[in-house]
Short mmCIF file of C-alpha atoms in Angstrom, two decimals:
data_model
loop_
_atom_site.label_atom_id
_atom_site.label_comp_id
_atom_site.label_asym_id
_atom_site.label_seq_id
_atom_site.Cartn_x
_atom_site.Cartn_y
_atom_site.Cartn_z
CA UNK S 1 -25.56 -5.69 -8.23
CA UNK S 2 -23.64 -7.91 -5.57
CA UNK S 3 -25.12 -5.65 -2.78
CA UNK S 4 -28.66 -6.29 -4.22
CA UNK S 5 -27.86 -10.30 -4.88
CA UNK S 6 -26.88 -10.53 -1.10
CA UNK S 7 -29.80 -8.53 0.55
CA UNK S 8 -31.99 -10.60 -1.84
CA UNK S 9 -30.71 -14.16 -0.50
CA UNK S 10 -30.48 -12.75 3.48
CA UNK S 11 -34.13 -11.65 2.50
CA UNK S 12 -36.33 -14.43 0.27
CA UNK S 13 -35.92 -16.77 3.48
CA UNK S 14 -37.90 -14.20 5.82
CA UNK S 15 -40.35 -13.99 3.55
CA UNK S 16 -41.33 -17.51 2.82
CA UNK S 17 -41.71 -17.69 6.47
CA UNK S 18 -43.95 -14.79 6.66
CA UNK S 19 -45.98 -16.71 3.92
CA UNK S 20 -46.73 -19.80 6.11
CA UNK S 21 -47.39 -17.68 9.36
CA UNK S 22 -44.21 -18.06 11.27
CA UNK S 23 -43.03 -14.92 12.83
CA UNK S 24 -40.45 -12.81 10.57
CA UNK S 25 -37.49 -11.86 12.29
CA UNK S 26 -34.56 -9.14 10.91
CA UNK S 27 -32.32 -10.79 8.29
CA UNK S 28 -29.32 -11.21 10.01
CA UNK S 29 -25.86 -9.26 8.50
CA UNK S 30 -24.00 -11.10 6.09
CA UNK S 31 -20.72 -11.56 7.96
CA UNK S 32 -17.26 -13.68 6.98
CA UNK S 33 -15.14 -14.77 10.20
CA UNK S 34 -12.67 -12.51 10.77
CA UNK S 35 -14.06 -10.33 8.15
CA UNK S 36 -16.31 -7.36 7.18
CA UNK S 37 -19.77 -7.40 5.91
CA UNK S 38 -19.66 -7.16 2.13
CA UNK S 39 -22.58 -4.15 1.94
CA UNK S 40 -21.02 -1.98 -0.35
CA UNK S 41 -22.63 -1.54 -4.05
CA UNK S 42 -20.53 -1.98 -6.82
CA UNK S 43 -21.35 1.50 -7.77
CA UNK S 44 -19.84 2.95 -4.40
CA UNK S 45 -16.60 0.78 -4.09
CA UNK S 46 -13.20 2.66 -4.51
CA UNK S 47 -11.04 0.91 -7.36
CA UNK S 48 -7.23 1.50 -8.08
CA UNK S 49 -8.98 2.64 -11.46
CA UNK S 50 -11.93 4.75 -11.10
CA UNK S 51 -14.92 3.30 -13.03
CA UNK S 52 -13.01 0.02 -13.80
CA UNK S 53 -14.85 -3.55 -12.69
CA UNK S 54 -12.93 -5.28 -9.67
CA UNK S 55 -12.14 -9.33 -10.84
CA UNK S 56 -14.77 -11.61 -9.46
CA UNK S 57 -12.24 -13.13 -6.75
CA UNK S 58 -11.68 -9.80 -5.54
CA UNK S 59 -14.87 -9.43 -3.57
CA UNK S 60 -13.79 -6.37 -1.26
CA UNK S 61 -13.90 -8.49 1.79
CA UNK S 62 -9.56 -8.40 2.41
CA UNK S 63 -8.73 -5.30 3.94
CA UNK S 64 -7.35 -2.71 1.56
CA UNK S 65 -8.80 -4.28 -1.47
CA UNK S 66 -9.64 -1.74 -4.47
CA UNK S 67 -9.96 -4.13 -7.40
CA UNK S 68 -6.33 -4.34 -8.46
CA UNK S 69 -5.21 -7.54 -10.20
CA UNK S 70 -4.92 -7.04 -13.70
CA UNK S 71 -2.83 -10.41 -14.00
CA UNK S 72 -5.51 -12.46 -12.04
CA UNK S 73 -2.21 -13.85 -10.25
CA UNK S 74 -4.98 -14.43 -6.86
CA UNK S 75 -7.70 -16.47 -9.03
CA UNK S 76 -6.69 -19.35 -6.72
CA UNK S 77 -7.87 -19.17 -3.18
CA UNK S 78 -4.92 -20.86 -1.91
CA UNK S 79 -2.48 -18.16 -4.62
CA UNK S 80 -4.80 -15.45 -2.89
CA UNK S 81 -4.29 -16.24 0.82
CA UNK S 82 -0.03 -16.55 0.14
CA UNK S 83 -0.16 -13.06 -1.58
CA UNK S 84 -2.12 -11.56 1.50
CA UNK S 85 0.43 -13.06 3.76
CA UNK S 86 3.35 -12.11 1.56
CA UNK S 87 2.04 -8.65 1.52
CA UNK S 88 1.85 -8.02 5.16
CA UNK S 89 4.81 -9.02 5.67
CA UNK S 90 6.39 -6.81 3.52
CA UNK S 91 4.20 -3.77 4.63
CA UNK S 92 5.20 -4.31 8.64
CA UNK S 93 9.21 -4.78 7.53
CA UNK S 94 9.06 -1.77 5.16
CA UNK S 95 6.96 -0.02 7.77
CA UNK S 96 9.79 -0.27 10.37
CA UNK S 97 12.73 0.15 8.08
CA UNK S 98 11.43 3.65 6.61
CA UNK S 99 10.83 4.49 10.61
CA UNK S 100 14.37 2.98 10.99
CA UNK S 101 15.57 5.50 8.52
CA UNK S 102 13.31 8.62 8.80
CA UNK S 103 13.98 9.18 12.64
CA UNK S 104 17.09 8.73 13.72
CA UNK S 105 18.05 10.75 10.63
CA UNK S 106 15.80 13.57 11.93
CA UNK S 107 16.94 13.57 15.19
CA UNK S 108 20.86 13.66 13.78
CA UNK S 109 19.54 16.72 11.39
CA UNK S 110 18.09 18.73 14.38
CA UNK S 111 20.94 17.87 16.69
CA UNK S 112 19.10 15.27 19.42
CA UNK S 113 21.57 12.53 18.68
CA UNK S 114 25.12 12.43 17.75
CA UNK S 115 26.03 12.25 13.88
CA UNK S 116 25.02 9.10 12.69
CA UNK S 117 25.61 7.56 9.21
CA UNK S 118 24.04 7.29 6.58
CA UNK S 119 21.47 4.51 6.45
CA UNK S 120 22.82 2.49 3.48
CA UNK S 121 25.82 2.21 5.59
CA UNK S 122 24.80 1.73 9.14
CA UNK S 123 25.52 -2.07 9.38
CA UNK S 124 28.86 -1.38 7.98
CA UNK S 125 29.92 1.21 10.51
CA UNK S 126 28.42 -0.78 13.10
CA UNK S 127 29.71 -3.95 12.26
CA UNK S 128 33.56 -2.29 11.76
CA UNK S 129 33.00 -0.79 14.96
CA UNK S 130 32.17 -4.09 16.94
CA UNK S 131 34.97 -6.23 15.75
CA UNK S 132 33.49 -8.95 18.65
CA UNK S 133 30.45 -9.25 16.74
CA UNK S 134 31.65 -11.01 13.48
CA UNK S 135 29.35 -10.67 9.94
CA UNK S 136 29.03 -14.39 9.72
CA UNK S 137 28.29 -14.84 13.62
CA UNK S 138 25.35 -11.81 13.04
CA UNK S 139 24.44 -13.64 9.56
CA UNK S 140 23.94 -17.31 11.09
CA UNK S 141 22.02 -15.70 14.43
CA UNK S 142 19.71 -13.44 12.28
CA UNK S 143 18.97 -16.51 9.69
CA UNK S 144 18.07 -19.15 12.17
CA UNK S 145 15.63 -17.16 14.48
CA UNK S 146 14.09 -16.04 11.39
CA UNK S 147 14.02 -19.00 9.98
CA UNK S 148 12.37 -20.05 13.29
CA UNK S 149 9.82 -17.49 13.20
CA UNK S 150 8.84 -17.79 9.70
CA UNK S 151 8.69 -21.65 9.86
CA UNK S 152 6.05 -21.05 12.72
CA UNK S 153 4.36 -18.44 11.18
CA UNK S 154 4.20 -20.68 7.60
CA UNK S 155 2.92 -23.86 9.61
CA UNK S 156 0.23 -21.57 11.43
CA UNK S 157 -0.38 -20.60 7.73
CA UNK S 158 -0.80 -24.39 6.26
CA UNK S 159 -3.19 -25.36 10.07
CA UNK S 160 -4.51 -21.99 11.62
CA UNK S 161 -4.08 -21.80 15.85
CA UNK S 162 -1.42 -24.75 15.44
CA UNK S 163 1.40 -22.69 17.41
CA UNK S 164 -1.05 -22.50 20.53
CA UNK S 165 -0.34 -26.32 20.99
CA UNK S 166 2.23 -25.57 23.91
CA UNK S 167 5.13 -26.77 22.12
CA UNK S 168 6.79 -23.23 23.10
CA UNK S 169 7.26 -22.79 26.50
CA UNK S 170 4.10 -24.58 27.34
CA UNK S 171 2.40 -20.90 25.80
CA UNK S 172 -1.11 -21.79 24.31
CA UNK S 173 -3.63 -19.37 24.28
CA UNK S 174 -1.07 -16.63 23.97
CA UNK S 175 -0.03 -18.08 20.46
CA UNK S 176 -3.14 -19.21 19.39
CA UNK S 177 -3.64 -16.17 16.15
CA UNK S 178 -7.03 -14.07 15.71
CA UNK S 179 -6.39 -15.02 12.12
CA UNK S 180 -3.72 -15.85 9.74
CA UNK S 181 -1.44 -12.76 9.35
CA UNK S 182 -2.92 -11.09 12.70
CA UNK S 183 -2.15 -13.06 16.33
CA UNK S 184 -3.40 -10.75 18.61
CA UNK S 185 -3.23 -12.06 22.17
CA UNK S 186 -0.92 -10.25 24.84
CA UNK S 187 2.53 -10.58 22.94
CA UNK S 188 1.22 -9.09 19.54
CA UNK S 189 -1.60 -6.79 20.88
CA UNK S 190 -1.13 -5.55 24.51
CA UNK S 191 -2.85 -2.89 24.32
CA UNK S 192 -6.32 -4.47 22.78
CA UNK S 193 -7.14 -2.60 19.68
CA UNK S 194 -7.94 -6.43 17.94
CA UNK S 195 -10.57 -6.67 21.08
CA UNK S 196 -12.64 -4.32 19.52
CA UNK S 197 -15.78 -4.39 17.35
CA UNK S 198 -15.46 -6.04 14.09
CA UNK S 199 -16.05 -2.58 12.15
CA UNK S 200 -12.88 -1.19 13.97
CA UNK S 201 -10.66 -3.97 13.98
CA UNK S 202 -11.43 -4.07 9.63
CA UNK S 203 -10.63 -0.27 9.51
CA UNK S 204 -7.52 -0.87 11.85
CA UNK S 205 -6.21 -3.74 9.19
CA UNK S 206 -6.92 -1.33 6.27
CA UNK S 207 -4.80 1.40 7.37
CA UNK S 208 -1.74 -1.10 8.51
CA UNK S 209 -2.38 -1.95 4.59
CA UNK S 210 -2.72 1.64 3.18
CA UNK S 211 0.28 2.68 5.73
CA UNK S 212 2.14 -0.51 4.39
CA UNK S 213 1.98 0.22 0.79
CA UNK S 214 3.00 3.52 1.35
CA UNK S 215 5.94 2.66 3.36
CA UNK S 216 7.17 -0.10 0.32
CA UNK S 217 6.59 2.77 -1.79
CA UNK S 218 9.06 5.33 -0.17
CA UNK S 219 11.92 2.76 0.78
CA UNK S 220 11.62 2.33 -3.06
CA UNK S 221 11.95 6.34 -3.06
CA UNK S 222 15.07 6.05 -0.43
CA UNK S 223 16.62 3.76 -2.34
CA UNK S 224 16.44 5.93 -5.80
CA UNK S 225 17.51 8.84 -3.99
CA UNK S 226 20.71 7.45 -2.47
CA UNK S 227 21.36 6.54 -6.08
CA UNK S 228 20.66 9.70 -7.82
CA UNK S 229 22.48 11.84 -4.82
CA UNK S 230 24.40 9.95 -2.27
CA UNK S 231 22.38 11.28 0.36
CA UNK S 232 19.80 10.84 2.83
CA UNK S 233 15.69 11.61 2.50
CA UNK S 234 16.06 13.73 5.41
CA UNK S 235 18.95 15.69 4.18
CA UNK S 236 17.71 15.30 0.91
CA UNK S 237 14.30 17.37 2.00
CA UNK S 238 16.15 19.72 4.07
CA UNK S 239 18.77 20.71 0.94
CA UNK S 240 15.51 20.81 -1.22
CA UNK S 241 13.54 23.55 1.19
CA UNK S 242 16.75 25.61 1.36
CA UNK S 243 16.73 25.74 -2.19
CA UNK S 244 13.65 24.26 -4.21
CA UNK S 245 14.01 25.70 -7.75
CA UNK S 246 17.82 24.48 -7.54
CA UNK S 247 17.61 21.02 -5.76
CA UNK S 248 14.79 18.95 -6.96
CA UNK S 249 14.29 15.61 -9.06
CA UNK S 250 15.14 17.59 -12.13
CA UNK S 251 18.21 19.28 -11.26
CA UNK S 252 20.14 15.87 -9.79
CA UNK S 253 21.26 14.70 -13.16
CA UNK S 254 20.30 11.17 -12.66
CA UNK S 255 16.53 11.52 -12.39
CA UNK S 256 16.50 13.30 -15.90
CA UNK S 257 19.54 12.90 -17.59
CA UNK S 258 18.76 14.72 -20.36
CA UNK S 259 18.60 18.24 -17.97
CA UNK S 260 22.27 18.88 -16.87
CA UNK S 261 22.58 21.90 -14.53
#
């Protein structure tokens, strides 16, 4: 139905021209800045819940949109466009701590690096082995240049290309974002993939989402397993292929505590 609303209005104005003799010309593509043509029947969209109806605000034009907001917490535009922002944000961090976590503990399991600990206490052993680097000195440092980088990032949020004004460093066009959320330019893209066609740059910001979600999803994982074994996801997978009927969720005594071994 939306697919055949929006081919009907791109269409009804060719035709009245055709009816008073003016040449017709191809109904241009529907397009949103920054965003992908909305061409997809209702019918043919993928939903968190197969068969379910997506809210009206949810209009499968934000990458990685499937329908899902059973609380219609995004009815707002303005609520929307935070929640989009909030969510990237949260998909790149998680997407470099599970990276932070999965590799170097790899590369300590296969005997590339030196034994390393654990990652739940990494900035402990760090920070006790660096006694010139105090907590509170690390604490203020990290909390102002964050605090520096979100405030820019919020006030390029509230006035889009604000932060290619020249106030830093006399940098304009370098700062000055694709969109909110994506900045592009040669500090956040130097290789180009945003330079592309629409079409790819939409599937590029779906599977930063996808990958995102995913990521949230198995620090959530990390985190549960530390609690339920003490231990590491890569030594946790490595005790569970040397011995999967004995080391699995069931067999911890945390994840099912009514299963003792």
């Amino acid at each position: 139905m939306m697919s055949q609303t929006l081919v009907s209005q791109a269409v009804l104005p060719a035709r009245s021209s055709a009816v008073f003799g003016t040449p017709v010309k191809a109904a241009a593509p529907l397009r949103t800045q920054g965003r992908k043509s909305v061409t997809v029947n209702a019918a043919e969209r993928q939903l968190w819940y197969p068969g379910g109806e997506a809210p009206k605000h949810l209009d499968n034009t934000l990458p990685g949109d499937y329908g899902f907001d059973p609380l219609s917490l995004a009815s707002e535009k303005a609520a929307m466009t935070w929640f989009q922002q909030a969510e990237l944000v949260h998909c790149r961090t998680a997407m470099a701590a599970v990276a932070g976590i999965i590799i170097p503990g790899l590369l300590t399991k296969i005997g590339v690096l030196p034994p390393l600990p654990i990652w739940v206490d990494a900035g402990k052993v760090w920070i006790e082995s660096h006694p010139s680097f105090p907590l509170g000195s690390l604490l203020f440092t990290q909390l102002l240049f964050t605090g520096w980088v979100e405030g820019k990032r919020w006030a390029d949020l509230k006035n889009p290309g604000s932060q290619g004004d020249g106030s830093f460093l006399g940098i304009t066009s370098g700062f000055k974002p694709m969109s909110n959320g994506y900045p592009g330019g040669p500090f956040f893209d130097p290789l180009g993939f945003s330079r592309g066609d629409d079409e790819t740059l939409h599937e590029y910001k779906v599977k930063e989402v996808k990958n995102g979600r995913l990521a949230m999803l198995a620090f959530l994982g990390f985190f549960a397993q530390y609690a339920a074994t003490g231990k590491g996801p890569i030594d946790n997978l490595f005790d569970h292929i040397a011995s999967p009927g004995q080391v699995n969720f069931a067999t911890n005594g945390i994840s099912l505590p009514f299963i003792r071994r």
